[in-house]
């Protein structure tokens, strides 16, 4: 990181209470507004490396890389310079109607170079949700162009997350999202997730992986293979609670999609750009997707940008004669976002950050993180690369969850924040996804803070008559 990154602008001249008061009327994504009225929002003012600072100057280790995106860490002056320079040259132009510009062309080239070999084509969007809207339309347009319009159903998974637009939320399998606004839209169905810890019962992880994959074939046969267009899944489910599938799962899924000629969509919005220690989760699991939505780490979160990588098999049809894809966004391939993303890709490569996750900090996190499994509250500590989860449970030996669920996780999350660590809770699963630049010393700090907060959470659980712990 350059030295200039260390100089940060002065803190805004308002108190925390004033910021919170000004914010009170406004709606926030996925936020309990009742809780905001009581507690007020957390107001983050600046950040450097892996650390956030709130408006009162309190430091927090960002165990989530923002929202799974700031892979290169905060304060990257190279990315700021790329944005500044592009803004001065060409702040905006579009890629509609036979136009484009050098930053989009260069980024496309760079993406083709780092993605699996079947990907020689990209469609840019402004976000991961827009990428998944693009997937839905591209997949259906593909089959219609091949004269099979009845192949329109897309299979997703319960508890999968593919964004918050109507298509993204429909492809995802989040019941609370479906409950608001009449989702999913028609033509999208869901199968079970490969969540061994929560749903594997007495089966071994390997046996359960095959059972969970078999659900795909069963669903294809139930619907009729001639009606199924695609299967979409995250290589590792992120927002659903860092669900790392058993080793048998992805090979079986690949066999099934191949058997029925169904398109495979690997949503790489979280797993992409080094999270697993490979460029993409598809590299880690050795799968061959036909479409790959990307976002987040693409620009390290410094600019809103996403896209869909499109395999030759699909692109050959979409780019064929008479092929106009009636789809696109004003900010598809935004030049500033593209320039920043190209600079981000250079940093991943030049600093060999992804290799570092694979051979150094990933294995180190695994070692330190798995030590937490000895804690009385922790039923499982799992990780791949720099993505991990802790299952907080009532009975470790029987994998029994807390009832009511979610409360203990929320306590733990709040205690983490009070103690200088951002760790997210998905129900009672604690999850992390720190910046890839995290050092071993900072991993030690993360694990020590997490352990201390688990102790504090345990004390709270023990003081509550509703929860009886068995370790
Ligand atoms: N696919 C996946 C796999 C994601 O994780 C999206 C698509 C949508 O991307 P956009 O850029 O439209 O947000 C995501 C986003 C959380 C959380 O709380 C996760 C996401 C976004 C916000 C919060 O875990 N993932």
CSV table of C-alpha atoms and ligand atoms in Angstrom, one decimal:
chain,number,residue,atom,x,y,z
A,1,UNK,CA,0.0,0.0,0.0
A,2,UNK,CA,1.4,3.4,-0.9
A,3,UNK,CA,2.3,5.9,1.9
A,4,UNK,CA,-0.3,8.4,0.7
A,5,UNK,CA,-2.9,5.8,1.7
A,6,UNK,CA,-2.0,6.6,5.3
A,7,UNK,CA,-3.2,10.2,5.1
A,8,UNK,CA,-7.0,10.3,5.6
A,9,UNK,CA,-9.4,13.2,5.4
A,10,UNK,CA,-10.4,14.9,8.7
A,11,UNK,CA,-13.4,13.4,10.5
A,12,UNK,CA,-16.7,15.1,9.8
A,13,UNK,CA,-17.6,17.7,12.3
A,14,UNK,CA,-20.8,16.3,13.7
A,15,UNK,CA,-21.3,14.2,16.8
A,16,UNK,CA,-22.5,10.6,16.6
A,17,UNK,CA,-25.8,11.5,18.1
A,18,UNK,CA,-26.2,14.2,15.4
A,19,UNK,CA,-25.4,11.8,12.6
A,20,UNK,CA,-27.9,9.3,14.0
A,21,UNK,CA,-30.6,11.9,14.4
A,22,UNK,CA,-30.1,13.0,10.8
A,23,UNK,CA,-30.3,9.4,9.6
A,24,UNK,CA,-33.4,8.4,11.6
A,25,UNK,CA,-36.0,9.0,8.9
A,26,UNK,CA,-34.3,6.9,6.3
A,27,UNK,CA,-34.7,3.3,5.1
A,28,UNK,CA,-31.8,1.0,5.2
A,29,UNK,CA,-31.3,-2.4,3.4
A,30,UNK,CA,-32.0,-5.5,5.6
A,31,UNK,CA,-32.3,-3.4,8.8
A,32,UNK,CA,-34.6,-3.7,11.7
A,33,UNK,CA,-35.9,-0.2,11.9
A,34,UNK,CA,-37.3,-0.6,15.3
A,35,UNK,CA,-33.8,-1.4,16.6
A,36,UNK,CA,-32.4,1.7,14.8
A,37,UNK,CA,-34.9,3.9,16.6
A,38,UNK,CA,-33.7,2.6,19.9
A,39,UNK,CA,-30.0,2.2,19.3
A,40,UNK,CA,-29.2,4.4,16.3
A,41,UNK,CA,-27.0,3.3,13.4
A,42,UNK,CA,-23.3,2.6,13.5
A,43,UNK,CA,-21.6,5.4,11.6
A,44,UNK,CA,-18.4,4.5,10.0
A,45,UNK,CA,-16.2,7.4,9.0
A,46,UNK,CA,-13.0,6.1,7.5
A,47,UNK,CA,-11.0,2.9,7.0
A,48,UNK,CA,-7.5,1.7,6.4
A,49,UNK,CA,-6.2,-1.8,5.6
A,50,UNK,CA,-8.4,-4.2,7.6
A,51,UNK,CA,-9.6,-1.6,10.1
A,52,UNK,CA,-12.7,0.6,10.2
A,53,UNK,CA,-13.1,3.7,12.3
A,54,UNK,CA,-16.4,5.1,13.4
A,55,UNK,CA,-17.2,8.8,13.8
A,56,UNK,CA,-16.0,8.7,17.4
A,57,UNK,CA,-12.6,7.2,16.2
A,58,UNK,CA,-13.3,3.7,17.6
A,59,UNK,CA,-11.4,1.0,15.7
A,60,UNK,CA,-13.0,-2.2,14.4
A,61,UNK,CA,-11.3,-5.1,12.7
A,62,UNK,CA,-13.5,-5.7,9.6
A,63,UNK,CA,-14.0,-9.4,9.6
A,64,UNK,CA,-16.5,-9.1,6.7
A,65,UNK,CA,-14.4,-7.0,4.2
A,66,UNK,CA,-17.4,-4.6,4.1
A,67,UNK,CA,-20.0,-6.8,2.6
A,68,UNK,CA,-17.7,-9.6,1.4
A,69,UNK,CA,-16.1,-7.2,-1.1
A,70,UNK,CA,-13.2,-5.1,0.0
A,71,UNK,CA,-10.7,-7.9,-0.8
A,72,UNK,CA,-7.8,-5.6,-1.3
A,73,UNK,CA,-8.4,-3.8,2.0
A,74,UNK,CA,-9.1,-0.1,2.5
A,75,UNK,CA,-7.0,2.9,1.6
A,76,UNK,CA,-5.7,1.6,-1.8
A,77,UNK,CA,-4.4,4.8,-3.4
A,78,UNK,CA,-3.9,3.0,-6.7
A,79,UNK,CA,-7.6,2.5,-7.0
A,80,UNK,CA,-8.4,6.0,-6.0
A,81,UNK,CA,-5.9,7.2,-8.6
A,82,UNK,CA,-7.5,5.0,-11.3
A,83,UNK,CA,-10.9,6.5,-10.6
A,84,UNK,CA,-9.6,10.1,-10.6
A,85,UNK,CA,-7.7,9.7,-13.8
A,86,UNK,CA,-10.6,8.0,-15.6
A,87,UNK,CA,-13.0,10.7,-14.3
A,88,UNK,CA,-10.9,13.4,-15.9
A,89,UNK,CA,-10.6,11.5,-19.2
A,90,UNK,CA,-14.1,10.1,-19.8
A,91,UNK,CA,-16.3,10.1,-16.7
A,92,UNK,CA,-19.2,8.4,-18.5
A,93,UNK,CA,-20.1,6.9,-21.8
A,94,UNK,CA,-22.3,3.9,-22.5
A,95,UNK,CA,-21.9,0.6,-24.3
A,96,UNK,CA,-25.3,0.5,-25.9
A,97,UNK,CA,-26.1,0.8,-29.6
A,98,UNK,CA,-22.7,-0.3,-31.0
A,99,UNK,CA,-20.6,2.0,-28.7
A,100,UNK,CA,-17.9,1.3,-26.1
A,101,UNK,CA,-14.8,2.8,-24.6
A,102,UNK,CA,-11.2,1.6,-23.7
A,103,UNK,CA,-11.8,0.9,-20.0
A,104,UNK,CA,-14.6,-1.6,-20.7
A,105,UNK,CA,-12.6,-3.3,-23.5
A,106,UNK,CA,-9.5,-3.6,-21.3
A,107,UNK,CA,-11.4,-4.9,-18.3
A,108,UNK,CA,-13.1,-7.5,-20.5
A,109,UNK,CA,-9.7,-8.7,-21.7
A,110,UNK,CA,-8.4,-8.9,-18.2
A,111,UNK,CA,-11.4,-10.9,-17.1
A,112,UNK,CA,-11.1,-13.4,-20.0
A,113,UNK,CA,-7.5,-13.9,-18.9
A,114,UNK,CA,-8.3,-14.8,-15.2
A,115,UNK,CA,-11.6,-16.7,-15.6
A,116,UNK,CA,-11.8,-20.5,-16.6
A,117,UNK,CA,-11.0,-21.2,-20.3
A,118,UNK,CA,-14.6,-21.6,-21.5
A,119,UNK,CA,-15.2,-17.9,-20.7
A,120,UNK,CA,-14.3,-15.5,-23.5
A,121,UNK,CA,-17.2,-13.1,-23.2
A,122,UNK,CA,-18.5,-10.7,-20.6
A,123,UNK,CA,-21.7,-8.6,-20.1
A,124,UNK,CA,-21.2,-5.8,-17.6
A,125,UNK,CA,-23.7,-4.7,-15.0
A,126,UNK,CA,-23.7,-2.3,-12.0
A,127,UNK,CA,-24.1,-5.0,-9.3
A,128,UNK,CA,-24.5,-8.6,-8.5
A,129,UNK,CA,-28.2,-8.4,-8.5
A,130,UNK,CA,-28.2,-6.9,-12.0
A,131,UNK,CA,-25.8,-9.7,-13.0
A,132,UNK,CA,-28.4,-12.3,-11.9
A,133,UNK,CA,-31.2,-10.4,-13.7
A,134,UNK,CA,-29.0,-10.7,-16.8
A,135,UNK,CA,-28.5,-14.4,-16.2
A,136,UNK,CA,-32.3,-15.0,-16.1
A,137,UNK,CA,-32.8,-13.1,-19.3
A,138,UNK,CA,-29.8,-14.6,-21.1
A,139,UNK,CA,-30.6,-18.2,-20.2
A,140,UNK,CA,-34.2,-17.9,-21.4
A,141,UNK,CA,-33.1,-16.0,-24.5
A,142,UNK,CA,-30.5,-18.7,-25.2
A,143,UNK,CA,-33.0,-21.6,-25.2
A,144,UNK,CA,-35.6,-19.6,-27.1
A,145,UNK,CA,-33.0,-18.8,-29.8
A,146,UNK,CA,-32.3,-22.6,-30.0
A,147,UNK,CA,-36.0,-23.2,-30.7
A,148,UNK,CA,-36.7,-24.5,-27.2
A,149,UNK,CA,-38.8,-21.8,-25.5
A,150,UNK,CA,-40.4,-24.3,-23.2
A,151,UNK,CA,-37.0,-24.7,-21.5
A,152,UNK,CA,-37.6,-21.8,-19.2
A,153,UNK,CA,-37.5,-23.0,-15.6
A,154,UNK,CA,-34.5,-22.1,-13.5
A,155,UNK,CA,-33.7,-24.2,-10.4
A,156,UNK,CA,-32.1,-22.4,-7.4
A,157,UNK,CA,-31.7,-23.5,-3.8
A,158,UNK,CA,-33.3,-22.8,-0.5
A,159,UNK,CA,-31.3,-20.3,1.5
A,160,UNK,CA,-29.3,-19.3,-1.6
A,161,UNK,CA,-28.7,-15.6,-2.2
A,162,UNK,CA,-28.6,-14.1,-5.6
A,163,UNK,CA,-29.4,-10.4,-4.9
A,164,UNK,CA,-32.4,-8.2,-4.1
A,165,UNK,CA,-33.9,-7.2,-7.4
A,166,UNK,CA,-37.1,-9.1,-8.4
A,167,UNK,CA,-35.1,-11.7,-10.4
A,168,UNK,CA,-32.2,-11.9,-7.9
A,169,UNK,CA,-34.5,-12.4,-5.0
A,170,UNK,CA,-36.6,-15.0,-6.9
A,171,UNK,CA,-33.5,-17.0,-7.9
A,172,UNK,CA,-32.4,-16.8,-4.3
A,173,UNK,CA,-34.2,-19.0,-1.8
A,174,UNK,CA,-34.6,-16.6,1.2
A,175,UNK,CA,-38.0,-17.2,2.6
A,176,UNK,CA,-38.2,-13.8,4.4
A,177,UNK,CA,-37.5,-12.1,1.0
A,178,UNK,CA,-40.1,-14.2,-0.8
A,179,UNK,CA,-42.6,-13.3,1.8
A,180,UNK,CA,-42.4,-9.6,0.8
A,181,UNK,CA,-43.7,-8.8,-2.6
A,182,UNK,CA,-45.1,-12.0,-4.0
A,183,UNK,CA,-41.8,-13.8,-4.9
A,184,UNK,CA,-40.5,-15.9,-6.5
A,185,UNK,CA,-41.8,-14.9,-9.9
A,186,UNK,CA,-43.1,-17.8,-12.0
A,187,UNK,CA,-40.7,-20.3,-13.6
A,188,UNK,CA,-38.2,-20.5,-10.7
A,189,UNK,CA,-38.2,-23.4,-8.2
A,190,UNK,CA,-35.8,-24.3,-5.4
A,191,UNK,CA,-34.2,-27.5,-4.1
A,192,UNK,CA,-32.5,-28.2,-0.7
A,193,UNK,CA,-29.1,-26.8,0.2
A,194,UNK,CA,-26.0,-28.9,0.9
A,195,UNK,CA,-25.9,-27.8,4.6
A,196,UNK,CA,-24.6,-30.9,6.3
A,197,UNK,CA,-24.3,-29.4,9.8
A,198,UNK,CA,-27.9,-28.3,9.9
A,199,UNK,CA,-29.6,-30.9,7.7
A,200,UNK,CA,-27.3,-33.9,7.4
A,201,UNK,CA,-28.8,-35.9,10.3
A,202,UNK,CA,-26.9,-39.1,10.8
A,203,UNK,CA,-25.4,-39.2,7.3
A,204,UNK,CA,-21.7,-38.6,6.8
A,205,UNK,CA,-20.9,-35.3,5.0
A,206,UNK,CA,-20.0,-37.3,1.9
A,207,UNK,CA,-23.2,-39.3,1.9
A,208,UNK,CA,-25.2,-36.2,2.6
A,209,UNK,CA,-23.5,-34.3,-0.3
A,210,UNK,CA,-24.8,-37.0,-2.7
A,211,UNK,CA,-28.3,-36.8,-1.2
A,212,UNK,CA,-28.4,-33.0,-1.6
A,213,UNK,CA,-27.2,-33.3,-5.2
A,214,UNK,CA,-29.7,-36.0,-6.0
A,215,UNK,CA,-32.4,-33.4,-5.1
A,216,UNK,CA,-31.5,-31.7,-8.4
A,217,UNK,CA,-32.0,-34.7,-10.5
A,218,UNK,CA,-35.2,-35.5,-8.7
A,219,UNK,CA,-36.5,-32.0,-9.4
A,220,UNK,CA,-35.4,-32.1,-13.1
A,221,UNK,CA,-37.3,-35.4,-13.6
A,222,UNK,CA,-40.4,-34.1,-11.7
A,223,UNK,CA,-40.5,-30.9,-13.9
A,224,UNK,CA,-39.5,-32.8,-17.1
A,225,UNK,CA,-35.9,-32.2,-18.4
A,226,UNK,CA,-37.2,-30.5,-21.5
A,227,UNK,CA,-38.6,-27.7,-19.4
A,228,UNK,CA,-35.5,-27.0,-17.3
A,229,UNK,CA,-33.2,-24.2,-18.5
A,230,UNK,CA,-30.6,-23.8,-15.8
A,231,UNK,CA,-29.4,-24.5,-12.3
A,232,UNK,CA,-28.0,-21.6,-10.3
A,233,UNK,CA,-26.0,-21.9,-7.1
A,234,UNK,CA,-23.1,-20.2,-5.2
A,235,UNK,CA,-20.1,-22.5,-5.0
A,236,UNK,CA,-20.1,-21.8,-1.3
A,237,UNK,CA,-23.4,-20.2,0.0
A,238,UNK,CA,-22.3,-16.9,1.6
A,239,UNK,CA,-25.3,-14.9,2.9
A,240,UNK,CA,-27.0,-18.2,3.8
A,241,UNK,CA,-24.4,-18.8,6.4
A,242,UNK,CA,-21.2,-19.9,4.7
A,243,UNK,CA,-22.5,-23.3,3.7
A,244,UNK,CA,-19.5,-25.2,2.5
A,245,UNK,CA,-20.7,-28.2,0.6
A,246,UNK,CA,-19.4,-31.7,1.2
A,247,UNK,CA,-16.7,-32.8,-1.3
A,248,UNK,CA,-19.1,-35.1,-3.1
A,249,UNK,CA,-21.6,-32.4,-3.9
A,250,UNK,CA,-20.3,-30.4,-6.8
A,251,UNK,CA,-19.0,-33.4,-8.8
A,252,UNK,CA,-22.4,-34.9,-8.6
A,253,UNK,CA,-24.1,-31.7,-9.6
A,254,UNK,CA,-21.8,-31.4,-12.6
A,255,UNK,CA,-22.7,-34.9,-13.7
A,256,UNK,CA,-26.4,-34.2,-13.4
A,257,UNK,CA,-26.4,-30.9,-15.4
A,258,UNK,CA,-24.2,-32.6,-18.0
A,259,UNK,CA,-26.6,-35.6,-18.2
A,260,UNK,CA,-29.6,-33.3,-19.0
A,261,UNK,CA,-27.8,-30.6,-21.0
A,262,UNK,CA,-28.9,-28.0,-18.5
A,263,UNK,CA,-26.9,-24.7,-18.1
A,264,UNK,CA,-24.9,-24.4,-14.9
A,265,UNK,CA,-24.7,-20.9,-13.4
A,266,UNK,CA,-22.1,-20.5,-10.7
A,267,UNK,CA,-22.8,-17.3,-8.8
A,268,UNK,CA,-19.3,-16.1,-8.0
A,269,UNK,CA,-20.3,-12.8,-6.5
A,270,UNK,CA,-18.7,-13.8,-3.1
A,271,UNK,CA,-16.5,-16.7,-4.1
A,272,UNK,CA,-14.9,-14.9,-7.0
A,273,UNK,CA,-11.6,-13.0,-6.9
A,274,UNK,CA,-9.7,-15.1,-4.4
A,275,UNK,CA,-12.0,-15.8,-1.5
A,276,UNK,CA,-11.3,-19.5,-1.7
A,277,UNK,CA,-7.6,-19.3,-2.5
A,278,UNK,CA,-8.4,-19.8,-6.2
A,279,UNK,CA,-9.5,-17.1,-8.6
A,280,UNK,CA,-13.1,-18.5,-8.6
A,281,UNK,CA,-15.0,-20.9,-6.5
A,282,UNK,CA,-15.5,-22.8,-9.8
A,283,UNK,CA,-11.8,-23.3,-9.9
A,284,UNK,CA,-11.7,-24.5,-6.3
A,285,UNK,CA,-14.5,-27.1,-6.9
A,286,UNK,CA,-13.4,-27.9,-10.5
A,287,UNK,CA,-16.8,-27.2,-12.0
A,288,UNK,CA,-17.5,-26.0,-15.5
A,289,UNK,CA,-20.2,-23.4,-15.4
A,290,UNK,CA,-21.8,-21.9,-18.5
A,291,UNK,CA,-22.5,-18.5,-16.8
A,292,UNK,CA,-20.7,-16.8,-13.9
A,293,UNK,CA,-22.2,-13.7,-12.3
A,294,UNK,CA,-19.4,-11.6,-10.7
A,295,UNK,CA,-19.3,-8.4,-8.7
A,296,UNK,CA,-18.0,-7.3,-5.2
A,297,UNK,CA,-14.3,-8.3,-5.3
A,298,UNK,CA,-14.1,-7.4,-9.0
A,299,UNK,CA,-13.5,-3.8,-7.9
A,300,UNK,CA,-12.7,-4.7,-4.3
A,301,UNK,CA,-15.9,-2.8,-3.6
A,302,UNK,CA,-14.4,0.5,-4.6
A,303,UNK,CA,-16.9,1.0,-7.4
A,304,UNK,CA,-20.3,-0.5,-8.0
A,305,UNK,CA,-19.7,-3.0,-10.8
A,306,UNK,CA,-20.7,-6.5,-11.7
A,307,UNK,CA,-21.0,-8.6,-14.8
A,308,UNK,CA,-21.8,-12.1,-16.2
A,309,UNK,CA,-19.0,-14.2,-17.7
A,310,UNK,CA,-20.6,-16.1,-20.6
A,311,UNK,CA,-19.2,-19.4,-21.9
A,312,UNK,CA,-18.6,-19.9,-25.6
A,313,UNK,CA,-21.5,-22.4,-25.8
A,314,UNK,CA,-24.0,-19.7,-24.8
A,315,UNK,CA,-22.2,-16.7,-26.4
A,316,UNK,CA,-22.2,-18.4,-29.8
A,317,UNK,CA,-26.0,-18.4,-29.7
A,318,UNK,CA,-26.5,-15.0,-28.2
A,319,UNK,CA,-24.0,-13.4,-30.6
A,320,UNK,CA,-25.4,-15.3,-33.5
A,321,UNK,CA,-27.1,-13.8,-36.6
A,322,UNK,CA,-30.1,-11.6,-35.8
A,323,UNK,CA,-29.1,-11.7,-32.2
A,324,UNK,CA,-30.0,-8.5,-30.4
A,325,UNK,CA,-30.1,-9.0,-26.6
A,326,UNK,CA,-32.8,-6.5,-25.5
A,327,UNK,CA,-31.2,-5.9,-22.2
A,328,UNK,CA,-28.7,-3.5,-20.5
A,329,UNK,CA,-28.2,-0.8,-17.9
A,330,UNK,CA,-27.1,2.8,-18.2
A,331,UNK,CA,-24.1,1.9,-16.1
A,332,UNK,CA,-23.2,-1.4,-17.8
A,333,UNK,CA,-19.5,-1.1,-18.3
A,334,UNK,CA,-19.2,2.3,-16.5
A,335,UNK,CA,-15.8,3.7,-17.5
A,336,UNK,CA,-14.8,4.7,-14.0
A,337,UNK,CA,-15.9,1.4,-12.5
A,338,UNK,CA,-14.1,-0.5,-15.2
A,339,UNK,CA,-10.9,1.5,-14.7
A,340,UNK,CA,-10.9,0.8,-11.0
A,341,UNK,CA,-11.7,-2.9,-11.5
A,342,UNK,CA,-8.8,-3.2,-14.0
A,343,UNK,CA,-6.5,-1.6,-11.4
A,344,UNK,CA,-7.9,-4.0,-8.8
A,345,UNK,CA,-7.1,-7.0,-11.0
A,346,UNK,CA,-3.6,-5.7,-11.5
A,347,UNK,CA,-3.2,-5.7,-7.7
A,348,UNK,CA,-4.5,-9.2,-7.2
A,349,UNK,CA,-2.0,-10.4,-9.8
A,350,UNK,CA,1.1,-8.3,-8.9
A,351,UNK,CA,0.8,-8.9,-5.1
A,352,UNK,CA,0.0,-12.6,-5.7
A,353,UNK,CA,-2.8,-12.2,-3.2
A,354,UNK,CA,-4.8,-15.2,-4.3
A,355,UNK,CA,-1.8,-17.5,-4.0
A,356,UNK,CA,-1.2,-16.0,-0.6
A,357,UNK,CA,-4.7,-17.0,0.5
A,358,UNK,CA,-4.1,-20.5,-0.8
A,359,UNK,CA,-0.7,-21.2,0.7
A,360,UNK,CA,-0.4,-18.9,3.6
A,361,UNK,CA,-3.2,-16.9,5.3
A,362,UNK,CA,-6.0,-19.4,4.2
A,363,UNK,CA,-4.3,-22.4,5.9
A,364,UNK,CA,-3.3,-20.2,8.9
A,365,UNK,CA,-6.9,-19.1,9.3
A,366,UNK,CA,-8.1,-22.7,9.1
A,367,UNK,CA,-5.7,-23.7,11.9
A,368,UNK,CA,-6.6,-20.8,14.2
A,369,UNK,CA,-10.3,-20.8,13.4
A,370,UNK,CA,-10.7,-24.6,14.1
A,371,UNK,CA,-9.3,-24.0,17.6
A,372,UNK,CA,-12.6,-22.2,18.3
A,373,UNK,CA,-14.4,-25.6,17.9
A,374,UNK,CA,-13.3,-26.4,21.4
A,375,UNK,CA,-15.4,-23.6,22.8
A,376,UNK,CA,-18.5,-24.8,24.6
A,377,UNK,CA,-20.8,-22.8,22.3
A,378,UNK,CA,-19.3,-23.8,19.0
A,379,UNK,CA,-20.6,-26.9,17.3
A,380,UNK,CA,-18.5,-26.6,14.2
A,381,UNK,CA,-15.8,-24.2,13.0
A,382,UNK,CA,-15.4,-24.4,9.2
A,383,UNK,CA,-13.5,-22.4,6.6
A,384,UNK,CA,-12.1,-22.5,3.1
A,385,UNK,CA,-9.5,-19.9,2.1
A,386,UNK,CA,-10.7,-16.7,3.8
A,387,UNK,CA,-14.3,-17.5,4.3
A,388,UNK,CA,-15.5,-19.2,7.5
A,389,UNK,CA,-18.3,-19.9,9.9
A,390,UNK,CA,-19.0,-20.9,13.5
A,391,UNK,CA,-22.1,-22.8,14.4
A,392,UNK,CA,-23.4,-21.7,17.8
A,393,UNK,CA,-25.4,-24.5,19.4
A,394,UNK,CA,-27.1,-25.6,22.5
A,395,UNK,CA,-25.8,-29.2,22.4
A,396,UNK,CA,-22.6,-29.9,20.6
A,397,UNK,CA,-22.8,-33.7,20.7
A,398,UNK,CA,-26.3,-33.8,19.1
A,399,UNK,CA,-25.9,-30.7,16.9
A,400,UNK,CA,-29.0,-29.2,18.6
A,401,UNK,CA,-29.7,-25.5,17.7
A,402,UNK,CA,-31.0,-22.9,20.1
A,403,UNK,CA,-34.7,-22.2,20.3
A,404,UNK,CA,-35.7,-19.5,19.7
A,405,UNK,CA,-33.1,-19.3,17.0
A,406,UNK,CA,-31.2,-16.2,16.1
A,407,UNK,CA,-31.1,-14.5,19.4
A,408,UNK,CA,-27.7,-15.9,20.6
A,409,UNK,CA,-26.1,-15.1,17.2
A,410,UNK,CA,-27.4,-11.5,17.5
A,411,UNK,CA,-25.9,-11.2,21.0
A,412,UNK,CA,-22.6,-12.5,19.8
A,413,UNK,CA,-22.6,-10.1,16.8
A,414,UNK,CA,-23.4,-7.1,19.1
A,415,UNK,CA,-20.7,-8.2,21.6
A,416,UNK,CA,-18.2,-8.4,18.7
A,417,UNK,CA,-18.9,-4.9,17.6
A,418,UNK,CA,-18.6,-3.6,21.2
A,419,UNK,CA,-15.2,-5.4,21.4
A,420,UNK,CA,-13.9,-4.1,18.1
A,421,UNK,CA,-14.7,-6.9,15.7
A,422,UNK,CA,-17.1,-7.0,12.8
A,423,UNK,CA,-18.4,-10.6,12.5
A,424,UNK,CA,-21.8,-11.2,11.0
A,425,UNK,CA,-24.6,-13.5,12.4
A,426,UNK,CA,-26.8,-15.5,10.1
A,427,UNK,CA,-29.3,-16.8,12.7
A,428,UNK,CA,-26.9,-18.5,15.1
A,429,UNK,CA,-24.1,-19.0,12.6
A,430,UNK,CA,-21.3,-16.5,12.9
A,431,UNK,CA,-19.5,-15.7,9.7
A,432,UNK,CA,-16.3,-14.1,8.5
A,433,UNK,CA,-14.9,-13.1,5.2
A,434,UNK,CA,-12.0,-10.7,5.9
A,435,UNK,CA,-10.0,-8.7,3.3
A,436,UNK,CA,-7.4,-10.9,1.5
A,437,UNK,CA,-4.6,-8.7,2.7
A,438,UNK,CA,-5.1,-9.7,6.3
A,439,UNK,CA,-1.9,-10.7,8.0
A,440,UNK,CA,-1.2,-13.6,10.3
A,441,UNK,CA,-1.0,-11.2,13.2
A,442,UNK,CA,-4.4,-9.8,12.3
A,443,UNK,CA,-5.8,-13.3,12.0
A,444,UNK,CA,-4.6,-13.9,15.6
A,445,UNK,CA,-6.3,-10.7,16.6
A,446,UNK,CA,-9.5,-11.7,14.9
A,447,UNK,CA,-9.6,-15.2,16.5
A,448,UNK,CA,-8.7,-13.8,20.0
A,449,UNK,CA,-11.5,-11.2,19.8
A,450,UNK,CA,-13.9,-13.9,18.5
A,451,UNK,CA,-13.0,-16.1,21.4
A,452,UNK,CA,-13.5,-13.4,23.9
A,453,UNK,CA,-16.9,-12.5,22.5
A,454,UNK,CA,-17.9,-16.2,22.5
A,455,UNK,CA,-17.0,-16.2,26.2
A,456,UNK,CA,-19.1,-13.1,26.8
A,457,UNK,CA,-22.0,-14.7,24.8
A,458,UNK,CA,-21.7,-17.9,26.8
A,459,UNK,CA,-22.0,-16.0,30.0
A,460,UNK,CA,-25.2,-14.3,28.7
A,461,UNK,CA,-26.6,-17.6,27.5
A,462,UNK,CA,-25.9,-19.2,30.9
A,463,UNK,CA,-27.7,-16.4,32.7
A,464,UNK,CA,-30.8,-16.9,30.6
A,465,UNK,CA,-33.2,-19.6,31.8
A,466,UNK,CA,-34.5,-20.3,28.3
A,467,UNK,CA,-31.2,-21.7,27.1
A,468,UNK,CA,-29.6,-24.8,28.7
A,469,UNK,CA,-26.2,-25.5,27.3
A,470,UNK,CA,-24.8,-29.0,26.9
A,471,UNK,CA,-21.2,-29.2,25.8
B,1,LIG,N1,-25.0,-13.0,-5.6
B,1,LIG,C1,-24.4,-13.3,-4.4
B,1,LIG,C2,-23.8,-14.7,-4.2
B,1,LIG,C3,-24.3,-12.4,-3.4
B,1,LIG,O1,-23.7,-12.7,-2.2
B,1,LIG,C4,-25.5,-10.8,-4.8
B,1,LIG,C5,-25.5,-11.8,-5.8
B,1,LIG,C6,-26.1,-9.5,-5.2
B,1,LIG,O2,-25.1,-8.6,-5.4
B,1,LIG,P1,-25.5,-7.0,-5.1
B,1,LIG,O3,-24.2,-6.3,-5.7
B,1,LIG,O4,-26.6,-6.7,-6.0
B,1,LIG,O5,-25.7,-6.8,-3.7
B,1,LIG,C7,-24.9,-11.1,-3.6
B,1,LIG,C8,-24.8,-10.0,-2.6
B,1,LIG,C9,-25.1,-10.4,3.5
B,1,LIG,C10,-25.1,-9.7,2.2
B,1,LIG,O6,-25.7,-9.9,4.5
B,1,LIG,C11,-24.8,-10.4,1.1
B,1,LIG,C12,-24.9,-9.7,-0.2
B,1,LIG,C13,-25.3,-8.4,-0.2
B,1,LIG,C14,-25.6,-7.8,0.9
B,1,LIG,C15,-25.6,-8.4,2.2
B,1,LIG,O7,-24.5,-11.5,3.7
B,1,LIG,N2,-24.5,-10.5,-1.3
